[in-house]
mmCIF file of N, CA and C in Angstrom:
data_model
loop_
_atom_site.group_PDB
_atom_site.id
_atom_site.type_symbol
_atom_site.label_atom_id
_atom_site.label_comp_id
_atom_site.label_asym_id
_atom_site.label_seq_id
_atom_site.Cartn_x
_atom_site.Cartn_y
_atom_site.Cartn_z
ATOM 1 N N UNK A 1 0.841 -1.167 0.000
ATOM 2 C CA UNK A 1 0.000 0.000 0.000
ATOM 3 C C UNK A 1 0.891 1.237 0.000
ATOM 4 N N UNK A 2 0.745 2.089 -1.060
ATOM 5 C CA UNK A 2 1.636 3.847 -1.150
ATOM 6 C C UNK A 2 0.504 4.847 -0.645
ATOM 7 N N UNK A 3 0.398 4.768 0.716
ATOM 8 C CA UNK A 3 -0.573 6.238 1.353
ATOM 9 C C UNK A 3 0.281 7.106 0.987
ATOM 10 N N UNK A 4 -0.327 8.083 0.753
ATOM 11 C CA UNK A 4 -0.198 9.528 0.671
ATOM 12 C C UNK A 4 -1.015 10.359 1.636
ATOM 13 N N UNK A 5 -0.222 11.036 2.040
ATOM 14 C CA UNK A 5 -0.293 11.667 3.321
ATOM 15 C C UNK A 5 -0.798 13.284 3.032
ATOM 16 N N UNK A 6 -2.427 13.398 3.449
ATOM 17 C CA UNK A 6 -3.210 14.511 2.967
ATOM 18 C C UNK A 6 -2.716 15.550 4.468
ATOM 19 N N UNK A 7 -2.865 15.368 5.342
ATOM 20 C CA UNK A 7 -2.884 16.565 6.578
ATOM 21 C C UNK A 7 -4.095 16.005 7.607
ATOM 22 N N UNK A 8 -3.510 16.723 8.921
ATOM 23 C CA UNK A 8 -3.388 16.225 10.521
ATOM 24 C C UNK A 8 -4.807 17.341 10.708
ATOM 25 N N UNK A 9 -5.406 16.747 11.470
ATOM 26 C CA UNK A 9 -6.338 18.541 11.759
ATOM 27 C C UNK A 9 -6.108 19.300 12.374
ATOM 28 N N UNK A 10 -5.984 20.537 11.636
ATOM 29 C CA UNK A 10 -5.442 21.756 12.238
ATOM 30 C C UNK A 10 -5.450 22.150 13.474
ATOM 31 N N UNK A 11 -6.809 21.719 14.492
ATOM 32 C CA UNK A 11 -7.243 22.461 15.390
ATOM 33 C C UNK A 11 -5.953 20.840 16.173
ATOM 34 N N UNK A 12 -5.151 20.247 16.139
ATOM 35 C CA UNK A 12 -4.960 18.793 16.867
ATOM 36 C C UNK A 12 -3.651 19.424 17.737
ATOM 37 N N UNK A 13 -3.952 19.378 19.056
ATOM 38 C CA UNK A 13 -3.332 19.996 20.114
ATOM 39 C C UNK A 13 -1.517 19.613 20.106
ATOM 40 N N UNK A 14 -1.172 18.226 19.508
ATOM 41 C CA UNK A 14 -0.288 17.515 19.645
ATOM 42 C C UNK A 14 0.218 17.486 18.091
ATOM 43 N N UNK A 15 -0.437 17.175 17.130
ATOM 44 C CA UNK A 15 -0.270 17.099 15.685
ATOM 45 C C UNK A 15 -0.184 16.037 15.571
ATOM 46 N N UNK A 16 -1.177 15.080 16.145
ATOM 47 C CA UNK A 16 -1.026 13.432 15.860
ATOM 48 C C UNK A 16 -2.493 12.873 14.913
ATOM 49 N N UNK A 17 -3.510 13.354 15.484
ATOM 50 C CA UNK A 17 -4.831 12.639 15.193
ATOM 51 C C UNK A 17 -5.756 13.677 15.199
ATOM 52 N N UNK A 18 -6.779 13.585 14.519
ATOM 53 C CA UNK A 18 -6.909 12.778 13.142
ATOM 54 C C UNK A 18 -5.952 13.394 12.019
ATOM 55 N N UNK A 19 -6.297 12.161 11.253
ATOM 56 C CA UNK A 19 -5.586 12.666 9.671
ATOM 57 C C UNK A 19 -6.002 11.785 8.495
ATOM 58 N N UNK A 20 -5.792 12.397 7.597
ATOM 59 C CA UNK A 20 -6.520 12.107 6.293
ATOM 60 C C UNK A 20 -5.351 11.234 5.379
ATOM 61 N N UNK A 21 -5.416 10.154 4.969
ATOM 62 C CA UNK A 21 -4.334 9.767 3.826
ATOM 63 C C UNK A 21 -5.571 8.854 2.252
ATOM 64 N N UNK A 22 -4.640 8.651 1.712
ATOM 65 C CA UNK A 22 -5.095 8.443 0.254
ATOM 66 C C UNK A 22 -4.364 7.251 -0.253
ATOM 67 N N UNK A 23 -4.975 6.198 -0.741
ATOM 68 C CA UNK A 23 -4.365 5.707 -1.080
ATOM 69 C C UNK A 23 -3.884 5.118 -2.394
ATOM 70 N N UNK A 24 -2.272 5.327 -2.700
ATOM 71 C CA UNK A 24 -1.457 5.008 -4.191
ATOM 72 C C UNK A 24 -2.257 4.344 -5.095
ATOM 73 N N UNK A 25 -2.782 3.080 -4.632
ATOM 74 C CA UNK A 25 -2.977 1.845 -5.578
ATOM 75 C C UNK A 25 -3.906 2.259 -5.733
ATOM 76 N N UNK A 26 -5.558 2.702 -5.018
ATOM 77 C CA UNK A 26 -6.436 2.520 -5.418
ATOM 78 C C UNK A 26 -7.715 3.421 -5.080
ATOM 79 N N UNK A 27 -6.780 4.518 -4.648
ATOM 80 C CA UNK A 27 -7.873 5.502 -4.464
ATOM 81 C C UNK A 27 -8.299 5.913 -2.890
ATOM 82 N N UNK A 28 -8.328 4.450 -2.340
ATOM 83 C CA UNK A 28 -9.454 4.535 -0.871
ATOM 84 C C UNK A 28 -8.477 5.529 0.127
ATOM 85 N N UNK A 29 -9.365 5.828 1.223
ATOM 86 C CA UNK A 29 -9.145 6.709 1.878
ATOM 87 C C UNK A 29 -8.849 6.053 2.864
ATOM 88 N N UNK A 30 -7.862 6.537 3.660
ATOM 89 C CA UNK A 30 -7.757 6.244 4.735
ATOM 90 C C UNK A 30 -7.838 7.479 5.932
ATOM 91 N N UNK A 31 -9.015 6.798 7.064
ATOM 92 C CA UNK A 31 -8.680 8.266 8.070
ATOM 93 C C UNK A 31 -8.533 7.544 9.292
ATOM 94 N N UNK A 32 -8.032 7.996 10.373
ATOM 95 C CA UNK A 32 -7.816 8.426 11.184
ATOM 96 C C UNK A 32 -8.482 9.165 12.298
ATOM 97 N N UNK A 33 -8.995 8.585 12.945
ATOM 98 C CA UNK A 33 -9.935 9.668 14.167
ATOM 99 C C UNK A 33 -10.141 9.021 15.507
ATOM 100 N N UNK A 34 -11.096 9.859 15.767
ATOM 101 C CA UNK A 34 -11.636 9.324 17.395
ATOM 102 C C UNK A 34 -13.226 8.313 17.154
ATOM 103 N N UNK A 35 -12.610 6.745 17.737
ATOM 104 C CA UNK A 35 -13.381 5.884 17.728
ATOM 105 C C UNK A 35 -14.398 6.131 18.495
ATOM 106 N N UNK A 36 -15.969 6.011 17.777
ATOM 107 C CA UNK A 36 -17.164 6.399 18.321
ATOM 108 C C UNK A 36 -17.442 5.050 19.026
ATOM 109 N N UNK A 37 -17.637 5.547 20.345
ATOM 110 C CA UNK A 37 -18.060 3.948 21.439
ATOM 111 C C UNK A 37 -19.277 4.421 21.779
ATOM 112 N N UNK A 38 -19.783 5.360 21.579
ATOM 113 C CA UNK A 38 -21.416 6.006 22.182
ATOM 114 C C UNK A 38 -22.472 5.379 21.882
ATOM 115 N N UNK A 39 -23.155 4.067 22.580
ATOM 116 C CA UNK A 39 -23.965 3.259 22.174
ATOM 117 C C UNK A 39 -25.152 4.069 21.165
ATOM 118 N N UNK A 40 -25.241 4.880 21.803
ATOM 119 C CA UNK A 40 -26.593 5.652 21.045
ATOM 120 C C UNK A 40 -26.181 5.729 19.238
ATOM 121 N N UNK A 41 -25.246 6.267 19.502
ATOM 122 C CA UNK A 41 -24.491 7.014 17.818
ATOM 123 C C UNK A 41 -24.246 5.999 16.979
ATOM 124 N N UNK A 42 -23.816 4.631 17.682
ATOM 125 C CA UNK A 42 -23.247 3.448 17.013
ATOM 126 C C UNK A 42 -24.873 2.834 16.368
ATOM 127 N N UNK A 43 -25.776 2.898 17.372
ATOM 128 C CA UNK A 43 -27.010 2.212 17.510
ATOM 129 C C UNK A 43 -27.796 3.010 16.116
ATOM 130 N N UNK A 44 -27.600 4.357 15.891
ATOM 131 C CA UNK A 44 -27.623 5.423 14.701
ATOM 132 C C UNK A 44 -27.356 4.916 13.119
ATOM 133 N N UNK A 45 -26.331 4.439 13.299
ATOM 134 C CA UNK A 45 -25.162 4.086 12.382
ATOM 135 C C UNK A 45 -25.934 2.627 11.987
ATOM 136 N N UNK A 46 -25.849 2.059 12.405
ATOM 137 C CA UNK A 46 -26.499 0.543 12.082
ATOM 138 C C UNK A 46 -28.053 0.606 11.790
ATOM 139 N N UNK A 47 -28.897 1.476 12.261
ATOM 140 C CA UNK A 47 -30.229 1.374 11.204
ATOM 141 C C UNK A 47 -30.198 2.012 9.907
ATOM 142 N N UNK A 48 -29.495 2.281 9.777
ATOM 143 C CA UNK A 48 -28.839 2.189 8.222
ATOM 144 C C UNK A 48 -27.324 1.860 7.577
ATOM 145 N N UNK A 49 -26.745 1.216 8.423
ATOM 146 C CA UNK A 49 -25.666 0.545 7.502
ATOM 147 C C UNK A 49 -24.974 -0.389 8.679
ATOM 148 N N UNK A 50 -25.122 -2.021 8.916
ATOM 149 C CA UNK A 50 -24.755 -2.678 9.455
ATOM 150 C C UNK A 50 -23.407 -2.707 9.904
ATOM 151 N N UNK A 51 -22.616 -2.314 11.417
ATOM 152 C CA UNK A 51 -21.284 -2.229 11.343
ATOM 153 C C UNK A 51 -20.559 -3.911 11.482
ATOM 154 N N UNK A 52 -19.911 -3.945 10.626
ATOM 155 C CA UNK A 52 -19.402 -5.728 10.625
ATOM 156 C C UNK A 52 -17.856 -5.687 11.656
ATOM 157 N N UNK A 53 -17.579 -6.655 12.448
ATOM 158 C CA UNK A 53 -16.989 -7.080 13.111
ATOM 159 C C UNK A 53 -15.350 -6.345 12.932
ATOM 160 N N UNK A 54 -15.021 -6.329 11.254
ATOM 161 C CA UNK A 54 -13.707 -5.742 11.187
ATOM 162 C C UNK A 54 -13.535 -4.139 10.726
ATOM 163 N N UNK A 55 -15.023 -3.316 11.745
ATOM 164 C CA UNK A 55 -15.189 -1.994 10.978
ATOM 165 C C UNK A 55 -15.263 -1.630 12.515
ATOM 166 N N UNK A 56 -14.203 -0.503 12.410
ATOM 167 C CA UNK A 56 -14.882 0.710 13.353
ATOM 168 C C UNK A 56 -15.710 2.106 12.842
ATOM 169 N N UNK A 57 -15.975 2.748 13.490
ATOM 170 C CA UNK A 57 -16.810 4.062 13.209
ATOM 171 C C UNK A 57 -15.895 5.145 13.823
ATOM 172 N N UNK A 58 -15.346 5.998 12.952
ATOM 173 C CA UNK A 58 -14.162 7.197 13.539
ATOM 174 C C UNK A 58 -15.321 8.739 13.206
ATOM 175 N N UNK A 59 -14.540 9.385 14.623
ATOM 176 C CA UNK A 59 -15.435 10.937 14.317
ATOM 177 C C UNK A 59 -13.997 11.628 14.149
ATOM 178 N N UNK A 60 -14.085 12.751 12.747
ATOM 179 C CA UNK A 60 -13.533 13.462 12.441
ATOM 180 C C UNK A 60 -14.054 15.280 12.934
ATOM 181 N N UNK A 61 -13.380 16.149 13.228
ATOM 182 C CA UNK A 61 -13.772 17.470 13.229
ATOM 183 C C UNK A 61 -14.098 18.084 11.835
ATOM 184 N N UNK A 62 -15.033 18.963 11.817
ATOM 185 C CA UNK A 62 -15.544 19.291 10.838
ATOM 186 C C UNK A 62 -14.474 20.493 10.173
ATOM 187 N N UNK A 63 -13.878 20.596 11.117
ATOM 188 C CA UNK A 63 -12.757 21.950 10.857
ATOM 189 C C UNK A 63 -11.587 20.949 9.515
ATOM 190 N N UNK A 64 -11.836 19.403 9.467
ATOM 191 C CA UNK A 64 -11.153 18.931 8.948
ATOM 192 C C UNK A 64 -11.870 19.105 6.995
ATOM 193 N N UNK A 65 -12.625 19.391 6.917
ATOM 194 C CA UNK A 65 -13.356 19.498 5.764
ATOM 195 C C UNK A 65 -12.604 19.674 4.745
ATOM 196 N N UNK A 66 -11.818 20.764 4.464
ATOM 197 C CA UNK A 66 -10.726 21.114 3.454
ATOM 198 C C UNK A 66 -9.896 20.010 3.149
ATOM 199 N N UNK A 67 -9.438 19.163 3.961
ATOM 200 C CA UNK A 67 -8.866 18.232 3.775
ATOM 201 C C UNK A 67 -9.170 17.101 3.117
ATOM 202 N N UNK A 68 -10.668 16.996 3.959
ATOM 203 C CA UNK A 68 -11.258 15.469 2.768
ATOM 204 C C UNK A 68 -11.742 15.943 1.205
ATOM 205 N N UNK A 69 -11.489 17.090 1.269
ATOM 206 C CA UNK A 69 -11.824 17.355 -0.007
ATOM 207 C C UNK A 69 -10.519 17.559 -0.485
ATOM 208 N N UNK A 70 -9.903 17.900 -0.285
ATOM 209 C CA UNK A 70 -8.002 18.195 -0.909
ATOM 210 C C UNK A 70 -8.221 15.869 -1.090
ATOM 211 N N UNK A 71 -8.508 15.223 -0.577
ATOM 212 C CA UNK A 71 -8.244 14.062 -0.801
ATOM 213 C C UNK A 71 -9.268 13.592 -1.591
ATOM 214 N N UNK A 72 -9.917 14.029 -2.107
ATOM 215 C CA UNK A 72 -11.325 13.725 -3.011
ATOM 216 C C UNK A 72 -10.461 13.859 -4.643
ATOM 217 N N UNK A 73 -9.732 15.121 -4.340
ATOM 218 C CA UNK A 73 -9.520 15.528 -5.529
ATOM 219 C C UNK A 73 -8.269 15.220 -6.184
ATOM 220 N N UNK A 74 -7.690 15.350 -6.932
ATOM 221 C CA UNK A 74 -6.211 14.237 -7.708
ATOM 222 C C UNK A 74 -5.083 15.060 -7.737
ATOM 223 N N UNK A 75 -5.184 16.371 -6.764
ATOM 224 C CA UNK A 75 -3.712 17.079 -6.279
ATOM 225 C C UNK A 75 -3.400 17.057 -5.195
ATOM 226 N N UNK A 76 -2.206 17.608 -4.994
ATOM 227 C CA UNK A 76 -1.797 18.374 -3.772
ATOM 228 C C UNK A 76 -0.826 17.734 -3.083
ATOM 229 N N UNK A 77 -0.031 17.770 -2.348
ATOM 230 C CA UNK A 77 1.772 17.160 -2.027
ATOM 231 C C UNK A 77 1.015 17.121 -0.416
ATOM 232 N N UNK A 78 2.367 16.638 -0.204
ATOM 233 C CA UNK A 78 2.425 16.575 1.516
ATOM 234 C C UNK A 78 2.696 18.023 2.315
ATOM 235 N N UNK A 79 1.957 18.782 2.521
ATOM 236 C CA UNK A 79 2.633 20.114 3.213
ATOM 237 C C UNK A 79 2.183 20.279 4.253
ATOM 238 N N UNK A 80 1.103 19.542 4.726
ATOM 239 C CA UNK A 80 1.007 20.020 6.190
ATOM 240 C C UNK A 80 1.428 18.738 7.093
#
């Protein structure tokens, strides 16, 4: 796998988590976040899309937006 490394979220106290990458071979995304354990939210999530055994559910900040879209799209280097 060649990730490419989109950017950390800005507001991230430490500069570790979350973060956005892309991946070489085939497009998919990879992120990075804070694993949702909130029965309610999870319980949300599954009346419309079953979570299977080798899936977690990550919450990203919305401040991260620019980013998943810088990874949507087919530019941009490593700079942040």
């Amino acid at each position: 796998m060649a990730l490419r490394f989109i950017g950390i979220d800005p507001g991230s106290e430490h500069g570790g988590c979350p973060s956005v990458w892309v991946d070489g071979n085939d497009g998919s995304f990879v992120i990075q976040g804070w694993e949702v354990n909130d029965p309610t939210e999870l319980a949300e999530v599954e009346t419309r899309s079953p979570i299977a055994s080798n899936e977690k559910i990550v919450r990203i900040p919305a401040r991260m937006r620019d980013l998943l879209l810088e990874a949507c799209g087919d530019g941009g280097t490593d700079v942040r």
